[in-house]
Coordinates of C-alpha atoms and ligand atoms in Angstrom, one line a residue:
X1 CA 0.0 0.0 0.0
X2 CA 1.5 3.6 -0.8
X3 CA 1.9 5.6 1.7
X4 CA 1.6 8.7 -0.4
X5 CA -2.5 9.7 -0.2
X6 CA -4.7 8.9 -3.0
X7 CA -4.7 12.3 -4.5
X8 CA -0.9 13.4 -4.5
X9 CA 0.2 15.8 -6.9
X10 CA 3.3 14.1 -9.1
X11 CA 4.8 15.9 -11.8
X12 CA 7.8 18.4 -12.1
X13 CA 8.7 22.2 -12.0
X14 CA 10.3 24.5 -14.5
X15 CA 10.6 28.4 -14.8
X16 CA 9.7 30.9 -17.3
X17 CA 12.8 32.6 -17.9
X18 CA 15.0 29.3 -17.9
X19 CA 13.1 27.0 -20.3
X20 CA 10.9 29.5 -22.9
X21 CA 13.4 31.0 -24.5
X22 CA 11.6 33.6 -26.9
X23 CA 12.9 36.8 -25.0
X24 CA 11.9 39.2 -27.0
X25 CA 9.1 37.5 -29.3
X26 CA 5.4 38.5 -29.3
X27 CA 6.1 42.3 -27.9
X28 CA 7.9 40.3 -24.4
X29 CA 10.5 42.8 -23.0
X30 CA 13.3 42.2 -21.2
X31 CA 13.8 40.6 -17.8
X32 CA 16.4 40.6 -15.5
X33 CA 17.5 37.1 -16.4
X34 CA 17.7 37.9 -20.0
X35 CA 20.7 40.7 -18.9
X36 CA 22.3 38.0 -17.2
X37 CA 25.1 35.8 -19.2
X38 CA 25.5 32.7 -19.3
X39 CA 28.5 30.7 -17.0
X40 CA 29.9 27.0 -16.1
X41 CA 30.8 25.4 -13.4
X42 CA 33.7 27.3 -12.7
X43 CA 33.2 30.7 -14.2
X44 CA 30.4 32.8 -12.7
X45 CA 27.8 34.0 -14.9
X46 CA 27.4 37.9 -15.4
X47 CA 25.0 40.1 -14.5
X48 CA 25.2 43.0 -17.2
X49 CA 23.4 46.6 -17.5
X50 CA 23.8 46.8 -21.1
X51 CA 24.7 43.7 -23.7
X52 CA 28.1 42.4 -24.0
X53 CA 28.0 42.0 -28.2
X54 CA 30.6 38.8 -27.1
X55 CA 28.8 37.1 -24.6
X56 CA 26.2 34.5 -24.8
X57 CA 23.0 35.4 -22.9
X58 CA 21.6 31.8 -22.1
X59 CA 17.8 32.9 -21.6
X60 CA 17.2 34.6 -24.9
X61 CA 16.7 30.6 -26.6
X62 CA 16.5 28.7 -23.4
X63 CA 15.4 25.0 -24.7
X64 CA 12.2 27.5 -26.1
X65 CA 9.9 26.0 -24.3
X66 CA 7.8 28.8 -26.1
X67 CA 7.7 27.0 -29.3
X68 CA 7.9 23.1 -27.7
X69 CA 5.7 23.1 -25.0
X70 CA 3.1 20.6 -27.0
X71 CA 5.6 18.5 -27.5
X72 CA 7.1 18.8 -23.9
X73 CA 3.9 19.0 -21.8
X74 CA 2.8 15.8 -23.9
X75 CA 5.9 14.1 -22.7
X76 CA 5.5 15.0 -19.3
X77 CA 1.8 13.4 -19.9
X78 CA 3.2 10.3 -20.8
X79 CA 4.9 9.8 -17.4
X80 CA 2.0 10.8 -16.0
X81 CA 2.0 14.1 -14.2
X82 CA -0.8 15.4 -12.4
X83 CA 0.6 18.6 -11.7
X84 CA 3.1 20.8 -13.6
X85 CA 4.6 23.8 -11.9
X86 CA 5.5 26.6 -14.5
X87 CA 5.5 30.5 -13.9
X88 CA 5.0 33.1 -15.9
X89 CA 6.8 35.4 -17.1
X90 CA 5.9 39.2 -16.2
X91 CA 7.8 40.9 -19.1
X92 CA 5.2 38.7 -21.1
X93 CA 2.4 40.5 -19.9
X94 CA 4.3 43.5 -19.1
X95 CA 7.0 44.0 -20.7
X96 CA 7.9 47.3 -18.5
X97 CA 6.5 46.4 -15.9
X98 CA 4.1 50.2 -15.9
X99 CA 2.2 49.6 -19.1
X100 CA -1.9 50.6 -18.7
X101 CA -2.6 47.7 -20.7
X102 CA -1.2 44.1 -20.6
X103 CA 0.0 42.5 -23.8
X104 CA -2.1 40.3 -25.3
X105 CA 0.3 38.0 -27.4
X106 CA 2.4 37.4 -24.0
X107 CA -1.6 36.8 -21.9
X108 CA -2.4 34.2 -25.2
X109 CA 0.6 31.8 -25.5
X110 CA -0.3 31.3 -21.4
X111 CA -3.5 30.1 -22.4
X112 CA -2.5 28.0 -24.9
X113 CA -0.1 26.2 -22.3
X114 CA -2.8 26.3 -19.8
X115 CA -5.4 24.2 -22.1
X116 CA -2.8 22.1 -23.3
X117 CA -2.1 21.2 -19.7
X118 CA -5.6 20.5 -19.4
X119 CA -6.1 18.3 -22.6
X120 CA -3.2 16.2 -20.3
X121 CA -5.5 16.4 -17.5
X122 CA -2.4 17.9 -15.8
X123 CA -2.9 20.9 -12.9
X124 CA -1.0 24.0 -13.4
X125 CA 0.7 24.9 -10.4
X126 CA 1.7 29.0 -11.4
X127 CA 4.7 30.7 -9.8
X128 CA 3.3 34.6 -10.4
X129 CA 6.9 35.9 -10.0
X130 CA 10.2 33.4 -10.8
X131 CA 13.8 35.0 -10.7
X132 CA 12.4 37.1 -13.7
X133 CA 10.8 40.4 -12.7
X134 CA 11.3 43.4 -15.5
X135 CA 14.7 45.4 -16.2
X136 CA 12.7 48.6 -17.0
X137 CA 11.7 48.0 -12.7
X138 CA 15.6 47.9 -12.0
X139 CA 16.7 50.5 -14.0
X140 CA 13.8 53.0 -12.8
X141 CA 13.0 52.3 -9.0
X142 CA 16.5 49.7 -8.3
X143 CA 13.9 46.3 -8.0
X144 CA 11.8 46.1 -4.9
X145 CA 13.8 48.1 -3.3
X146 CA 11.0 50.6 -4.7
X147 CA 7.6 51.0 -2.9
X148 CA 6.2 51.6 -6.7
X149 CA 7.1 47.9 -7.5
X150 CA 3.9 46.7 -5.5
X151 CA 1.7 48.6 -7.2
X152 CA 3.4 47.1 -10.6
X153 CA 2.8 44.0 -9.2
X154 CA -0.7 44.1 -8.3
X155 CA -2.1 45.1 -11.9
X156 CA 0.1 42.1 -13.0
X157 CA -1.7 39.6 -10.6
X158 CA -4.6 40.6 -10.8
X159 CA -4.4 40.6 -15.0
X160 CA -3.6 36.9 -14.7
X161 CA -5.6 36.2 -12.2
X162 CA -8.5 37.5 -13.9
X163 CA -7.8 35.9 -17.5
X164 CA -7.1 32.4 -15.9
X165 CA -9.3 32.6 -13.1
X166 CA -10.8 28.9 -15.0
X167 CA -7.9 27.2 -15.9
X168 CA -5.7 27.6 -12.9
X169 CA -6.3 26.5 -8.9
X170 CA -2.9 26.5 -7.6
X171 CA -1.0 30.2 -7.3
X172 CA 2.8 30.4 -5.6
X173 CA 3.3 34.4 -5.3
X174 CA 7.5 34.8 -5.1
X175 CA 9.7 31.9 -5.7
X176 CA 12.3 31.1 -3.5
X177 CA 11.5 34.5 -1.7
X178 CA 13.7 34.1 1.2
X179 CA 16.3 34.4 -1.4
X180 CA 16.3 37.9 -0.7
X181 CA 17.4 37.1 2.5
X182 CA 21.3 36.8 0.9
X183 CA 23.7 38.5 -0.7
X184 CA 23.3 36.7 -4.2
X185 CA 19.1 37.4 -4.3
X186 CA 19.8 40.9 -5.2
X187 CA 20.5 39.4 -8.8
X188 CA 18.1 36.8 -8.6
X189 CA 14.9 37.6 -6.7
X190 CA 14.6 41.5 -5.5
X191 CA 16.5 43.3 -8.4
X192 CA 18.3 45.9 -6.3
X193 CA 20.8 45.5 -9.0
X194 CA 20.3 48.9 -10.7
X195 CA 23.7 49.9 -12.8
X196 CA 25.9 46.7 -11.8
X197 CA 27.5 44.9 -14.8
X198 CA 30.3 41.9 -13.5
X199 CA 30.1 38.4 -12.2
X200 CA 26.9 37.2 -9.6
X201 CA 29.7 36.5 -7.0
X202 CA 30.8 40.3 -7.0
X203 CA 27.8 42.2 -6.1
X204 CA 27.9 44.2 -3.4
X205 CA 26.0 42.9 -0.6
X206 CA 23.9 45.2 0.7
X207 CA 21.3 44.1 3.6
X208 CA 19.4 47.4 3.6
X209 CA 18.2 47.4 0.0
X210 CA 17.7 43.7 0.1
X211 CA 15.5 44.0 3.3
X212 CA 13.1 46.9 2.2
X213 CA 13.0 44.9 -1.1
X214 CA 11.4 42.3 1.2
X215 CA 9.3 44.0 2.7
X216 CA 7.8 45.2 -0.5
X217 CA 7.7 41.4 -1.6
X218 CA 5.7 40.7 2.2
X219 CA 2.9 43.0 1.0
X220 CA 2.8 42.7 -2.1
X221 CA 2.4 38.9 -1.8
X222 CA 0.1 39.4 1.3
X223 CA -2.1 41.9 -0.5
X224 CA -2.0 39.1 -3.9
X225 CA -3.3 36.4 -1.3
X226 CA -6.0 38.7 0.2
X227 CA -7.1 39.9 -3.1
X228 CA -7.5 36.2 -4.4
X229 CA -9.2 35.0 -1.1
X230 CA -11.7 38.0 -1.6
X231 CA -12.6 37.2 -5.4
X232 CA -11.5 33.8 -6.6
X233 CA -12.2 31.5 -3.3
X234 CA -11.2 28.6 -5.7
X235 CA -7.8 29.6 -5.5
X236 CA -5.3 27.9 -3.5
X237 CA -2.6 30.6 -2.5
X238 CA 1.3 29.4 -1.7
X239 CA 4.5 30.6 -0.8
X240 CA 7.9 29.0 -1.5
X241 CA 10.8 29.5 0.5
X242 CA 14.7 28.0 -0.5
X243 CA 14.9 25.6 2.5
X244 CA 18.2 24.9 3.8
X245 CA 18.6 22.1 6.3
X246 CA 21.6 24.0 8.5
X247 CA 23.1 21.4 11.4
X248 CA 25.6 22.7 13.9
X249 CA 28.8 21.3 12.9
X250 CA 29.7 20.1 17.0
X251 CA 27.7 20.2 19.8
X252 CA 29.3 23.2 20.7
X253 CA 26.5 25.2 22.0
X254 CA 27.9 28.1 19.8
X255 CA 27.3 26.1 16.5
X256 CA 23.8 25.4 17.9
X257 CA 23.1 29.0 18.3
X258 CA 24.5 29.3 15.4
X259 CA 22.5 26.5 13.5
X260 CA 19.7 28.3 15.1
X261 CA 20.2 31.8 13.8
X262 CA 21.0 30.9 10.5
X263 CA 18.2 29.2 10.2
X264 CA 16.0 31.8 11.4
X265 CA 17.3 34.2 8.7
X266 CA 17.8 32.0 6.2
X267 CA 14.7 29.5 6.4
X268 CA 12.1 31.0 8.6
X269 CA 12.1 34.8 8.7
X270 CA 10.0 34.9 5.0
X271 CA 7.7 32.0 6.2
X272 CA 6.9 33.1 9.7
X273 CA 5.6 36.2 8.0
X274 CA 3.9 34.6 5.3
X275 CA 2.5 32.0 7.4
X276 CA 1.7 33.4 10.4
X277 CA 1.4 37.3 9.0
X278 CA 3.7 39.0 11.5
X279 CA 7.6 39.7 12.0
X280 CA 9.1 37.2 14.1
X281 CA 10.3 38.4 17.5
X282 CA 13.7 37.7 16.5
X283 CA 13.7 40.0 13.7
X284 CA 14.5 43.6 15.0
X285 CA 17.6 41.8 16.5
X286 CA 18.6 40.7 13.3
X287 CA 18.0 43.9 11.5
X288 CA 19.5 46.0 13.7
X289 CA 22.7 43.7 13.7
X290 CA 22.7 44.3 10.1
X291 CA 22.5 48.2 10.2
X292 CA 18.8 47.2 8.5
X293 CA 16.0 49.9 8.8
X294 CA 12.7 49.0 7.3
X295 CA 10.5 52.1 6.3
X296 CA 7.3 51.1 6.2
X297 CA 3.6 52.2 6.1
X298 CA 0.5 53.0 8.0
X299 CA -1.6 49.7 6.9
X300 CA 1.2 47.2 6.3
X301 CA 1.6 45.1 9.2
X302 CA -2.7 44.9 9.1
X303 CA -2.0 43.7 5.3
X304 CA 0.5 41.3 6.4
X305 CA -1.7 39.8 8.9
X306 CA -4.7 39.5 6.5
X307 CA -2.9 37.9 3.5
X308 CA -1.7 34.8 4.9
X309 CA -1.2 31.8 2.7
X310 CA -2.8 28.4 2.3
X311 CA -0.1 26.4 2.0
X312 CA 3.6 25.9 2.3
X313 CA 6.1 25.0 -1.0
X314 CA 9.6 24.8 -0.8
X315 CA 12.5 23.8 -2.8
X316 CA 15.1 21.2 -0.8
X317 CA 18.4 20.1 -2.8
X318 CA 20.6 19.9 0.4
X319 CA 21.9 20.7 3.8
X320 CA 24.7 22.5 5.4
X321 CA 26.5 22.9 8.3
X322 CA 27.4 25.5 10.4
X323 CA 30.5 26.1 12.5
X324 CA 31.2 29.0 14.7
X325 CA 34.9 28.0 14.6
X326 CA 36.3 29.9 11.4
X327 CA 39.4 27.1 10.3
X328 CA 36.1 24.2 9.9
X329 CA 36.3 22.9 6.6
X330 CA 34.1 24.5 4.0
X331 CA 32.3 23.5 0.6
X332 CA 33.5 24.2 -2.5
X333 CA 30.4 24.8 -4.8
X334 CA 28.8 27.9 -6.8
X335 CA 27.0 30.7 -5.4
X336 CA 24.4 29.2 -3.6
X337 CA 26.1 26.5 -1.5
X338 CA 28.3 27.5 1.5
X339 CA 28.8 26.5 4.8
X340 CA 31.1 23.9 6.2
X341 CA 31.7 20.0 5.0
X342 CA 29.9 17.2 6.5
X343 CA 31.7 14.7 7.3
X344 CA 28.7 12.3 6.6
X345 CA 27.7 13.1 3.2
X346 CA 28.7 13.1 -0.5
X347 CA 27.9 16.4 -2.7
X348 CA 27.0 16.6 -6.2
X349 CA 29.5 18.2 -8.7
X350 CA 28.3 21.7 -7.5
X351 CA 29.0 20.9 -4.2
X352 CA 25.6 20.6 -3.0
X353 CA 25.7 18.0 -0.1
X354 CA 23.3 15.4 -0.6
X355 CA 21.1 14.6 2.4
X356 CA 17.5 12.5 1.7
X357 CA 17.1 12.4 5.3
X358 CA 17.3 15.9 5.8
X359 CA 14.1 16.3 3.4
X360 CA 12.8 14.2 6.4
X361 CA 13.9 16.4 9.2
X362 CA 12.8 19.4 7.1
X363 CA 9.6 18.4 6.3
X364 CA 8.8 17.9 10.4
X365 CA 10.5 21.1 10.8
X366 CA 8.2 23.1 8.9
X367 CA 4.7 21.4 9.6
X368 CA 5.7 21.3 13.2
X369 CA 5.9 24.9 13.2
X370 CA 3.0 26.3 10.7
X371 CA 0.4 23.1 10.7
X372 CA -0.9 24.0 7.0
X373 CA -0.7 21.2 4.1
X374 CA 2.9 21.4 2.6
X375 CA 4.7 20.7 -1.2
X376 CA 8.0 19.7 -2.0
X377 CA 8.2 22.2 -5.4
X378 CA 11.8 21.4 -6.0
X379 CA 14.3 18.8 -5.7
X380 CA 16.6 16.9 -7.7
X381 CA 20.1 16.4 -8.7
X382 CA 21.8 18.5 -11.2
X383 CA 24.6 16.4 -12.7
X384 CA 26.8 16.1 -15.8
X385 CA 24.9 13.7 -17.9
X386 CA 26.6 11.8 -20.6
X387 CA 24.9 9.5 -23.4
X388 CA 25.7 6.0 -23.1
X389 CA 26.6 3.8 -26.4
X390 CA 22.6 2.8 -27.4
X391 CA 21.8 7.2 -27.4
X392 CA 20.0 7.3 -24.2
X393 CA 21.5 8.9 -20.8
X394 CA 21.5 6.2 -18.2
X395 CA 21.7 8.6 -15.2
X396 CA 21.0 6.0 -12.4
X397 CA 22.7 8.7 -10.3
X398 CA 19.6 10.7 -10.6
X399 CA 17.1 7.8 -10.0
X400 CA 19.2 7.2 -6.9
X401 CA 18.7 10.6 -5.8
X402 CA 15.4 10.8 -6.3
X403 CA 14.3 7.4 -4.8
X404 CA 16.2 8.6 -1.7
X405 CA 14.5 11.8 -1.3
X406 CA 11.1 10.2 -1.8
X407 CA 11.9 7.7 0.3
X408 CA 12.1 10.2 3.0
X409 CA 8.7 11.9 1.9
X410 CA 6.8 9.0 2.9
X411 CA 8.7 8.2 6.2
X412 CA 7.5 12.2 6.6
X413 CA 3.9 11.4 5.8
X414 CA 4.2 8.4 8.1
X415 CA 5.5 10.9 10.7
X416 CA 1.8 12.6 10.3
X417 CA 3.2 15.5 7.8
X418 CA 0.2 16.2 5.3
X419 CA 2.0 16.8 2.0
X420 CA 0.1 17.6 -1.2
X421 CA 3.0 16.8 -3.6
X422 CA 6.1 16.4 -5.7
X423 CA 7.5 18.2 -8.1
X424 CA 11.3 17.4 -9.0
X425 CA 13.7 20.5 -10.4
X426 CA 13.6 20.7 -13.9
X427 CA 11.5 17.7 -15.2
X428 CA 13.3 18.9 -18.6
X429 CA 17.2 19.9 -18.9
X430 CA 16.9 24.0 -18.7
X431 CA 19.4 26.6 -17.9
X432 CA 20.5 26.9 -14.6
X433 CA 19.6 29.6 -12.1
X434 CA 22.8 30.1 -10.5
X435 CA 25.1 29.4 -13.0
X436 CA 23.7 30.0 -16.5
X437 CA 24.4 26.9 -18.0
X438 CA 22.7 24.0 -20.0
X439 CA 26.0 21.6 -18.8
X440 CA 24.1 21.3 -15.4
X441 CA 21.0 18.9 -16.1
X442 CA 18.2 18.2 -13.9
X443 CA 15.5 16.7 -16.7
X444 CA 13.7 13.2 -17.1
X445 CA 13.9 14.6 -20.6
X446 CA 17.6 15.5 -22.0
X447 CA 17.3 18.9 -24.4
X448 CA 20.3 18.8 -27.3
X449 CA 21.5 22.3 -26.3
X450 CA 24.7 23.5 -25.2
X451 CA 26.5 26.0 -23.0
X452 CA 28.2 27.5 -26.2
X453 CA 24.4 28.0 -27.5
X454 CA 24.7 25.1 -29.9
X455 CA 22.0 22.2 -29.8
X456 CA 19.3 21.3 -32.0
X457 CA 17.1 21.4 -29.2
X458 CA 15.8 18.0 -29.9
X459 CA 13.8 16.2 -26.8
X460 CA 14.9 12.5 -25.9
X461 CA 13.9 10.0 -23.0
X462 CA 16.8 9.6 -20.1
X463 CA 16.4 6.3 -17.9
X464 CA 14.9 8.0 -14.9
X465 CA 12.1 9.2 -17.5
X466 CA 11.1 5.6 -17.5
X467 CA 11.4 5.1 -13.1
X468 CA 9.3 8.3 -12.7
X469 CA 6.8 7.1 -14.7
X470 CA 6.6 4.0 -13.2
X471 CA 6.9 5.6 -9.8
X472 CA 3.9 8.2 -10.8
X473 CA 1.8 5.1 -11.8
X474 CA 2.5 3.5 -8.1
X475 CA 1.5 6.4 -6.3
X476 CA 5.0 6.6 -4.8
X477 CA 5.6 3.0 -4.3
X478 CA 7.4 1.5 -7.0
X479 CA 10.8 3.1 -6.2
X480 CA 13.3 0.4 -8.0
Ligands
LIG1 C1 16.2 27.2 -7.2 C2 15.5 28.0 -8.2 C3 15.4 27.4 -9.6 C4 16.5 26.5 -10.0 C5 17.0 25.6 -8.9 C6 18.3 24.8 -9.2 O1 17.0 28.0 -6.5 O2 14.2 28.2 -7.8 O3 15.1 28.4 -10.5 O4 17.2 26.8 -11.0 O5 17.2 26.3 -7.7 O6 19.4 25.7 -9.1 P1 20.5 25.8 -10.2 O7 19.8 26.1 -11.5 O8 21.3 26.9 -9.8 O9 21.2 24.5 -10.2

């Protein structure tokens, strides 16, 4: 018997800006990630202010999605998703972010997707706002950093939301908003990049900006979950937060208190506001240790209260440790994995340490503290993959990974967590968010297209395409 309930969501997750391609098609304007170049495993990708004539800008093809998704969603289909988390892309709709009037190309090719999904009988699960908000927004107010972005952002919600109110139930309003939180989510998530042009790992970290950005993301999103609770009670409204599993090193009660604010700023301060709709009581601590002070309005606190979501989503791809004890051993690994080795675990090529059981721990963690139905959004193992001599990609290393980390989702539902579903990292090879390369593979489905831009962007099966499948059709229980 599966242990997974009878109506769990399986199926896979993708973004806008790293699969479509299409960047400046159909009146679409340009993103942040499309100003972003592309980078490998040891050379950091660029964020730019103007475009290098000599560099390759990975998003502007993508594995364009835009012009594949019957063929990709039909493939997804055939292992039998029930769910497909995509987002859209703002600059489609509004391509400045400030127009009076969306653009109705960019509002179309959504509903095409949408009833293609739907001919699948597959649930779209819609991040509003993906790594991808508009450059026009940067180069005017510096991101989120500006109070006029959440006024941007509400005619863009409620646009979609009005146009799709029948073909989509599921709504995640930031991705990975607690990405803010660190020095490298001023590229990726709140924009306070206005003028820079060098590598990601150079920005100038700058907690102020990044934490007003936030701020402006915690209404915004809280005001997008009240509006939708008020006028489309069909919706189900999410968050989704980066969740890091961070262990002291030792039992040295200074890596515990470490562990424990690290965790706070890193995992919980973005959910214990989304979830519960106030600042922690740890926060004015935290800020004032970062030279942080918020500005904010008569009426925001009240919004954050009322705007509270309905479920949890997170992405989990590893844990960390933390040492107070500055000779530990560290990870070597791209811009999103730091903290020190453990001693227990293998990492991936990235340097991500690989930790199944840690989904465990995490998903107790969270229900623990919030009670409200949870979704693993993310997950998965991004790896070199090679074709073997018959054409296909035999990435057992994958399946292993995967197996692992469901493995751990049930013992999680066993433990009493109520978890709505699954959806692995990019169900089909896309560029990568940190690194802006192709050479970093996540897919069930491998995409001929390379980190020099070359490919024919053909679609073909890997092995675990045939495991998940076989793992969708068992509700969870066929793992081998
Ligand atoms: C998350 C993002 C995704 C994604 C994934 C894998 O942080 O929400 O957009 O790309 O991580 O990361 P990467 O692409 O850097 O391997």
């Amino acid at each position: 018997m599966s242990v997974f309930p009878k109506n769990f969501l399986w199926g896979g997750a993708v973004a806008a800006n790293q699969c479509e391609g299409a960047w400046d098609v159909d009146g679409k304007g340009p993103s942040v990630p499309d100003m972003c170049t592309n980078g490998n495993h040891t050379t950091p990708k660029w964020v730019t202010n103007h475009f290098h004539p000599d560099r390759l800008y990975p998003s502007h093809e993508a594995i364009d999605f835009y012009h594949h998704y019957e063929e990709d969603i039909a493939l997804f289909a055939e292992m039998g998703f029930n769910v497909f988390r995509l987002s859209i892309n703002w600059t489609r709709i509004f391509p400045t972010g400030e127009e009076s009037e969306p653009n109705e190309a960019g509002l179309a090719f959504y509903d095409k997707v949408f009833d293609c999904c739907k001919r699948h009988g597959i649930e779209p699960l819609v991040t509003i706002s993906h790594y991808e908000m508009p450059y026009a927004l940067v180069e005017k107010y510096n991101g989120w950093e500006g109070r006029e972005l959440i006024g941007c952002f509400e005619n863009y919600y409620k646009t979609i939301f009005a146009r799709y109110q029948d073909k989509v139930k599921y709504w995640l309003t930031f991705n990975e908003i607690n990405a803010g939180t660190m020095p490298f989510g001023a590229a990726l998530s709140t924009g306070t990049v206005r003028g820079f042009d060098g590598p990601i790992f150079e920005l100038p970290d700058k907690p102020q900006e990044r934490f007003q950005a936030l701020h402006h993301q915690f209404v915004a999103s809280a005001m997008c979950v009240k509006y939708a609770h008020e006028h489309y009670p069909q919706f189900k409204m999410g968050n989704m937060i980066a969740f890091g599993a961070l262990y002291p090193l030792t039992c040295n009660p200074a890596d515990l208190l470490l562990a424990q604010h690290s965790s706070r700023s890193m995992n919980w301060y973005c959910s214990d506001v989304q979830v519960r709709g106030e600042y922690p009581a740890y926060a004015p601590r935290m800020w004032k240790e970062m030279g942080v002070e918020l500005k904010m309005e008569p009426g925001d606190l009240e919004l954050l209260k009322e705007g509270t979501v309905d479920f949890y989503t997170f992405s989990y791809y590893m844990s960390n440790c933390v040492s107070a004890a500055p000779e530990a051993e560290g990870i070597s690994g791209n811009v999103i994995s730091f903290g020190k080795k453990n001693p227990y675990l293998k990492a991936s090529d990235w340097g991500w340490q690989i930790d199944p059981e840690g989904l465990r721990w995490a998903l107790n963690e969270i229900y623990d503290r919030y009670r409200i139905p949870l979704m693993v959004v993310e997950n998965g193992l991004g790896a070199f993959d090679e074709k073997g001599e018959d054409g296909m990609v035999h990435d057992s290393y994958r399946i292993d990974y995967l197996r692992q980390h469901i493995q751990q989702m049930g013992e999680a539902v066993k433990d009493g967590v109520d978890l709505m579903g699954y959806t692995p990292w990019g169900c089909i090879d896309l560029v990568s968010a940190s690194g802006g390369e192709m050479a970093k593979r996540y897919g069930f489905i491998y995409v001929n297209k390379f980190d020099d831009g070359t490919g024919d962007l053909s679609r073909e099966r890997k092995e675990s395409f045939f495991w998940y499948k076989k793992v969708i059709s068992s509700n969870g229980e066929d793992l081998d």
